[in-house]
mmCIF file of C-alpha atoms and ligand atoms in Angstrom:
data_model
loop_
_atom_site.group_PDB
_atom_site.id
_atom_site.type_symbol
_atom_site.label_atom_id
_atom_site.label_comp_id
_atom_site.label_asym_id
_atom_site.label_seq_id
_atom_site.Cartn_x
_atom_site.Cartn_y
_atom_site.Cartn_z
ATOM 1 C CA MET A 27 62.741 125.944 1.018
ATOM 2 C CA PRO A 28 60.957 129.071 2.369
ATOM 3 C CA GLU A 29 64.348 130.789 2.733
ATOM 4 C CA GLN A 30 65.283 129.791 -0.788
ATOM 5 C CA PHE A 31 61.962 131.100 -2.143
ATOM 6 C CA ALA A 32 62.466 134.399 -0.290
ATOM 7 C CA ASP A 33 65.856 134.767 -1.938
ATOM 8 C CA LEU A 34 64.459 133.986 -5.410
ATOM 9 C CA ARG A 35 61.796 136.638 -4.844
ATOM 10 C CA ARG A 36 64.451 139.199 -3.925
ATOM 11 C CA GLN A 37 66.353 138.394 -7.135
ATOM 12 C CA LEU A 38 63.249 138.880 -9.304
ATOM 13 C CA ILE A 39 62.384 142.151 -7.528
ATOM 14 C CA GLU A 40 65.892 143.415 -8.310
ATOM 15 C CA ALA A 41 65.607 142.376 -11.994
ATOM 16 C CA GLY A 42 62.301 144.285 -12.193
ATOM 17 C CA ARG A 43 63.869 147.496 -10.870
ATOM 18 C CA ARG A 44 66.773 147.150 -13.244
ATOM 19 C CA PHE A 45 64.628 146.660 -16.377
ATOM 20 C CA ASP A 46 62.152 149.347 -15.339
ATOM 21 C CA ALA A 47 65.026 151.842 -15.163
ATOM 22 C CA HIS A 48 65.623 151.151 -18.878
ATOM 23 C CA GLY A 49 61.923 151.472 -19.786
ATOM 24 C CA TRP A 50 61.710 147.830 -20.890
ATOM 25 C CA VAL A 51 58.726 146.822 -18.681
ATOM 26 C CA LEU A 52 56.480 149.906 -18.569
ATOM 27 C CA GLY A 53 52.820 149.865 -17.532
ATOM 28 C CA THR A 54 52.889 146.441 -15.777
ATOM 29 C CA SER A 55 54.205 144.795 -18.965
ATOM 30 C CA GLY A 56 56.677 141.911 -19.042
ATOM 31 C CA ASN A 57 56.989 138.918 -16.771
ATOM 32 C CA PHE A 58 59.793 136.989 -15.079
ATOM 33 C CA SER A 59 60.232 133.461 -13.766
ATOM 34 C CA LEU A 60 62.791 131.330 -11.952
ATOM 35 C CA VAL A 61 62.886 127.556 -11.536
ATOM 36 C CA ILE A 62 62.408 126.531 -7.899
ATOM 37 C CA ASP A 63 62.435 122.785 -8.531
ATOM 38 C CA ARG A 64 62.647 120.604 -11.630
ATOM 39 C CA ASN A 65 61.098 117.374 -10.439
ATOM 40 C CA PRO A 66 58.279 118.047 -10.121
ATOM 41 C CA LEU A 67 58.629 121.345 -11.957
ATOM 42 C CA ARG A 68 57.789 124.446 -9.912
ATOM 43 C CA LEU A 69 58.356 128.062 -10.906
ATOM 44 C CA ALA A 70 58.445 131.388 -9.102
ATOM 45 C CA ILE A 71 56.677 133.794 -11.490
ATOM 46 C CA THR A 72 55.486 137.390 -11.398
ATOM 47 C CA ALA A 73 51.784 138.048 -10.849
ATOM 48 C CA SER A 74 49.512 139.328 -13.583
ATOM 49 C CA GLY A 75 49.191 143.117 -13.581
ATOM 50 C CA ALA A 76 52.178 143.867 -11.323
ATOM 51 C CA ALA A 77 54.393 146.882 -12.094
ATOM 52 C CA LYS A 78 57.836 145.343 -12.524
ATOM 53 C CA GLY A 79 59.758 148.325 -11.179
ATOM 54 C CA ASP A 80 57.731 148.180 -7.978
ATOM 55 C CA LEU A 81 57.477 144.467 -7.216
ATOM 56 C CA SER A 82 57.063 143.185 -3.675
ATOM 57 C CA ALA A 83 57.278 139.591 -2.423
ATOM 58 C CA ASP A 84 53.468 139.294 -2.755
ATOM 59 C CA HIS A 85 53.746 139.785 -6.517
ATOM 60 C CA ILE A 86 55.821 136.627 -6.969
ATOM 61 C CA LEU A 87 53.977 133.337 -6.790
ATOM 62 C CA GLU A 88 54.812 129.693 -6.964
ATOM 63 C CA VAL A 89 53.158 127.632 -9.721
ATOM 64 C CA ASP A 90 53.275 123.956 -10.665
ATOM 65 C CA ALA A 91 54.056 122.368 -14.037
ATOM 66 C CA ASP A 92 50.540 123.256 -15.265
ATOM 67 C CA GLY A 93 50.839 126.900 -14.213
ATOM 68 C CA ILE A 94 48.475 126.432 -11.249
ATOM 69 C CA PRO A 95 49.430 128.559 -8.201
ATOM 70 C CA LEU A 96 50.198 126.611 -5.039
ATOM 71 C CA VAL A 97 48.349 129.312 -3.064
ATOM 72 C CA THR A 98 45.036 129.835 -4.861
ATOM 73 C CA THR A 99 43.726 132.729 -2.756
ATOM 74 C CA GLY A 100 46.362 135.286 -3.810
ATOM 75 C CA PRO A 101 47.049 137.151 -7.063
ATOM 76 C CA ARG A 102 46.895 135.339 -10.391
ATOM 77 C CA PRO A 103 50.099 134.318 -12.174
ATOM 78 C CA SER A 104 51.083 136.068 -15.402
ATOM 79 C CA ALA A 105 48.851 135.335 -18.384
ATOM 80 C CA GLU A 106 52.002 134.174 -20.183
ATOM 81 C CA THR A 107 52.927 131.528 -17.573
ATOM 82 C CA ARG A 108 52.456 128.755 -20.133
ATOM 83 C CA LEU A 109 55.195 130.256 -22.332
ATOM 84 C CA HIS A 110 57.617 130.334 -19.389
ATOM 85 C CA LEU A 111 56.929 126.692 -18.532
ATOM 86 C CA GLU A 112 57.433 125.564 -22.127
ATOM 87 C CA ILE A 113 60.707 127.525 -22.471
ATOM 88 C CA VAL A 114 62.014 125.956 -19.245
ATOM 89 C CA LYS A 115 61.155 122.490 -20.589
ATOM 90 C CA ALA A 116 62.503 123.096 -24.107
ATOM 91 C CA ARG A 117 65.753 124.816 -23.122
ATOM 92 C CA GLY A 118 66.460 123.481 -19.619
ATOM 93 C CA ALA A 119 66.470 127.135 -18.520
ATOM 94 C CA GLY A 120 66.741 128.169 -14.870
ATOM 95 C CA ALA A 121 65.195 131.606 -15.533
ATOM 96 C CA VAL A 122 62.982 133.141 -18.244
ATOM 97 C CA LEU A 123 62.594 136.894 -18.725
ATOM 98 C CA HIS A 124 60.148 138.789 -20.943
ATOM 99 C CA THR A 125 60.309 142.520 -21.746
ATOM 100 C CA HIS A 126 58.182 144.947 -23.802
ATOM 101 C CA SER A 127 60.697 147.490 -25.061
ATOM 102 C CA ILE A 128 60.225 150.052 -27.821
ATOM 103 C CA TRP A 129 62.971 148.477 -29.925
ATOM 104 C CA SER A 130 61.752 144.887 -29.664
ATOM 105 C CA THR A 131 58.290 146.170 -30.618
ATOM 106 C CA LEU A 132 59.518 148.138 -33.658
ATOM 107 C CA VAL A 133 62.077 145.620 -34.940
ATOM 108 C CA SER A 134 59.650 142.702 -34.528
ATOM 109 C CA ASP A 135 57.185 144.548 -36.742
ATOM 110 C CA ARG A 136 59.656 145.663 -39.401
ATOM 111 C CA CYS A 137 61.164 142.172 -39.755
ATOM 112 C CA ALA A 138 57.964 140.153 -39.357
ATOM 113 C CA ALA A 139 57.723 139.268 -43.059
ATOM 114 C CA ALA A 140 61.160 137.592 -42.898
ATOM 115 C CA GLY A 141 60.099 135.533 -39.865
ATOM 116 C CA GLY A 142 63.043 136.825 -37.849
ATOM 117 C CA VAL A 143 65.924 139.249 -37.653
ATOM 118 C CA ALA A 144 69.583 138.389 -38.256
ATOM 119 C CA ILE A 145 72.092 140.237 -36.068
ATOM 120 C CA GLU A 146 75.782 139.862 -36.829
ATOM 121 C CA GLY A 147 79.127 141.610 -36.511
ATOM 122 C CA TYR A 148 78.530 143.258 -33.125
ATOM 123 C CA GLU A 149 80.969 142.872 -30.221
ATOM 124 C CA MET A 150 78.001 142.703 -27.813
ATOM 125 C CA LEU A 151 76.996 139.343 -29.343
ATOM 126 C CA LYS A 152 79.753 137.853 -27.166
ATOM 127 C CA GLY A 153 77.497 138.394 -24.136
ATOM 128 C CA LEU A 154 75.252 135.580 -25.393
ATOM 129 C CA HIS A 155 75.960 132.178 -23.850
ATOM 130 C CA GLY A 156 78.493 130.196 -25.906
ATOM 131 C CA VAL A 157 79.286 133.016 -28.358
ATOM 132 C CA ALA A 158 83.011 133.819 -28.555
ATOM 133 C CA THR A 159 83.299 136.189 -31.505
ATOM 134 C CA HIS A 160 81.619 139.227 -33.010
ATOM 135 C CA GLU A 161 81.452 137.240 -36.267
ATOM 136 C CA HIS A 162 78.567 135.223 -34.823
ATOM 137 C CA ARG A 163 75.231 135.487 -36.635
ATOM 138 C CA GLU A 164 72.277 135.459 -34.250
ATOM 139 C CA TRP A 165 68.835 134.768 -35.669
ATOM 140 C CA LEU A 166 65.985 136.103 -33.523
ATOM 141 C CA PRO A 167 62.802 134.354 -34.656
ATOM 142 C CA ILE A 168 59.587 136.431 -34.702
ATOM 143 C CA LEU A 169 56.205 134.920 -33.816
ATOM 144 C CA ASP A 170 52.907 136.602 -34.600
ATOM 145 C CA ASN A 171 51.168 137.830 -31.478
ATOM 146 C CA ASP A 172 48.174 135.886 -30.159
ATOM 147 C CA GLN A 173 45.919 136.256 -27.083
ATOM 148 C CA ASP A 174 45.296 132.491 -27.155
ATOM 149 C CA MET A 175 48.224 131.318 -24.998
ATOM 150 C CA ARG A 176 47.720 127.644 -25.793
ATOM 151 C CA ARG A 177 48.027 128.349 -29.529
ATOM 152 C CA LEU A 178 50.934 130.775 -29.079
ATOM 153 C CA ALA A 179 52.760 128.265 -26.847
ATOM 154 C CA ALA A 180 52.336 125.523 -29.466
ATOM 155 C CA ARG A 181 53.845 127.741 -32.191
ATOM 156 C CA MET A 182 56.634 128.767 -29.833
ATOM 157 C CA VAL A 183 57.528 125.151 -28.968
ATOM 158 C CA GLU A 184 57.701 124.350 -32.678
ATOM 159 C CA MET A 185 59.944 127.376 -33.311
ATOM 160 C CA LEU A 186 62.271 126.534 -30.366
ATOM 161 C CA SER A 187 62.735 123.045 -31.737
ATOM 162 C CA ALA A 188 63.436 124.357 -35.270
ATOM 163 C CA ARG A 189 65.924 126.951 -33.913
ATOM 164 C CA PRO A 190 67.944 125.142 -31.242
ATOM 165 C CA ASP A 191 70.677 127.827 -31.289
ATOM 166 C CA ALA A 192 68.395 130.817 -30.662
ATOM 167 C CA HIS A 193 69.109 132.667 -27.392
ATOM 168 C CA ALA A 194 65.901 134.719 -27.600
ATOM 169 C CA PHE A 195 62.854 135.402 -29.763
ATOM 170 C CA LEU A 196 60.419 138.224 -30.473
ATOM 171 C CA ILE A 197 56.646 138.362 -30.568
ATOM 172 C CA ARG A 198 55.417 140.813 -33.180
ATOM 173 C CA ARG A 199 54.502 144.290 -31.880
ATOM 174 C CA HIS A 200 54.703 142.780 -28.390
ATOM 175 C CA GLY A 201 58.156 142.098 -26.957
ATOM 176 C CA MET A 202 61.096 139.790 -26.377
ATOM 177 C CA TYR A 203 61.692 136.539 -24.506
ATOM 178 C CA THR A 204 65.076 135.262 -23.412
ATOM 179 C CA TRP A 205 66.349 132.808 -20.797
ATOM 180 C CA GLY A 206 69.479 131.481 -19.109
ATOM 181 C CA ARG A 207 70.860 128.720 -16.930
ATOM 182 C CA THR A 208 70.717 131.166 -14.017
ATOM 183 C CA LEU A 209 68.909 134.454 -13.434
ATOM 184 C CA SER A 210 72.133 136.408 -13.921
ATOM 185 C CA ASP A 211 72.639 134.712 -17.316
ATOM 186 C CA ALA A 212 69.072 135.596 -18.298
ATOM 187 C CA VAL A 213 69.451 139.224 -17.087
ATOM 188 C CA ARG A 214 72.642 139.528 -19.147
ATOM 189 C CA HIS A 215 70.796 138.160 -22.191
ATOM 190 C CA VAL A 216 68.047 140.767 -21.780
ATOM 191 C CA GLU A 217 70.647 143.550 -21.659
ATOM 192 C CA ILE A 218 72.584 142.188 -24.634
ATOM 193 C CA VAL A 219 69.535 141.521 -26.833
ATOM 194 C CA GLU A 220 67.908 144.868 -25.981
ATOM 195 C CA PHE A 221 71.192 146.621 -26.843
ATOM 196 C CA LEU A 222 71.445 144.751 -30.157
ATOM 197 C CA LEU A 223 67.812 145.451 -31.079
ATOM 198 C CA GLU A 224 68.331 149.143 -30.445
ATOM 199 C CA ALA A 225 71.578 149.144 -32.458
ATOM 200 C CA VAL A 226 69.900 147.379 -35.374
ATOM 201 C CA GLY A 227 66.743 149.464 -35.089
ATOM 202 C CA ARG A 228 68.478 152.823 -34.907
ATOM 203 C CA GLY A 229 71.082 151.838 -37.486
ATOM 204 C CA GLY A 230 68.499 150.858 -40.073
ATOM 205 C CA SER A 231 70.348 147.624 -40.945
ATOM 206 C CA PRO A 232 69.166 145.947 -44.167
ATOM 207 C CA GLY A 233 67.114 143.469 -42.178
ATOM 208 C CA VAL A 234 64.900 146.169 -40.680
ATOM 209 C CA ARG A 235 64.263 148.559 -43.552
HETATM 210 ZN ZN1 ZN B 312 54.105 140.153 -22.972
#
């Protein structure tokens, strides 16, 4: 298990460098997690306040199903740990990734009144799990931001159940969450969704005017 945890840490460190190079996790924003075990549930998750482009093994902790770190003397887990745990439970995800990009921030604000943003007709949609054609219509739900994680998690769980096909969602003026069966699936989803948000945002599609 220690070897496996070391490898998971290396994978999250690499994801952090990759997203930082795009400017999607500036100023210690964002957080990443990977499932270590499902029964009982244990996650590897980034520490609160860690710069994602400069992560070291010490910045990645192991938490239980309640978000409590197994080692209590080290850094604290991300403030958004509860959201990661609930996404893993709701979607059976093996990895959950959260970014704070310019385009997720802008598009989530412009489309907030509609409760989400519809993205359709783009070839890049085929990078989303199970999508085989550009004719797919992806609905990215938008939740209002909230510093009360218990309340935000409850609204998110409700939204995930109402939108079983969603591959990702936005939090208004905050950022984007996506997930995957594996970390590489989740990394691909971040790249695809960030690309699509930028395309929609720059293009001024009807949904974002
Ligand atoms: Zn955040």
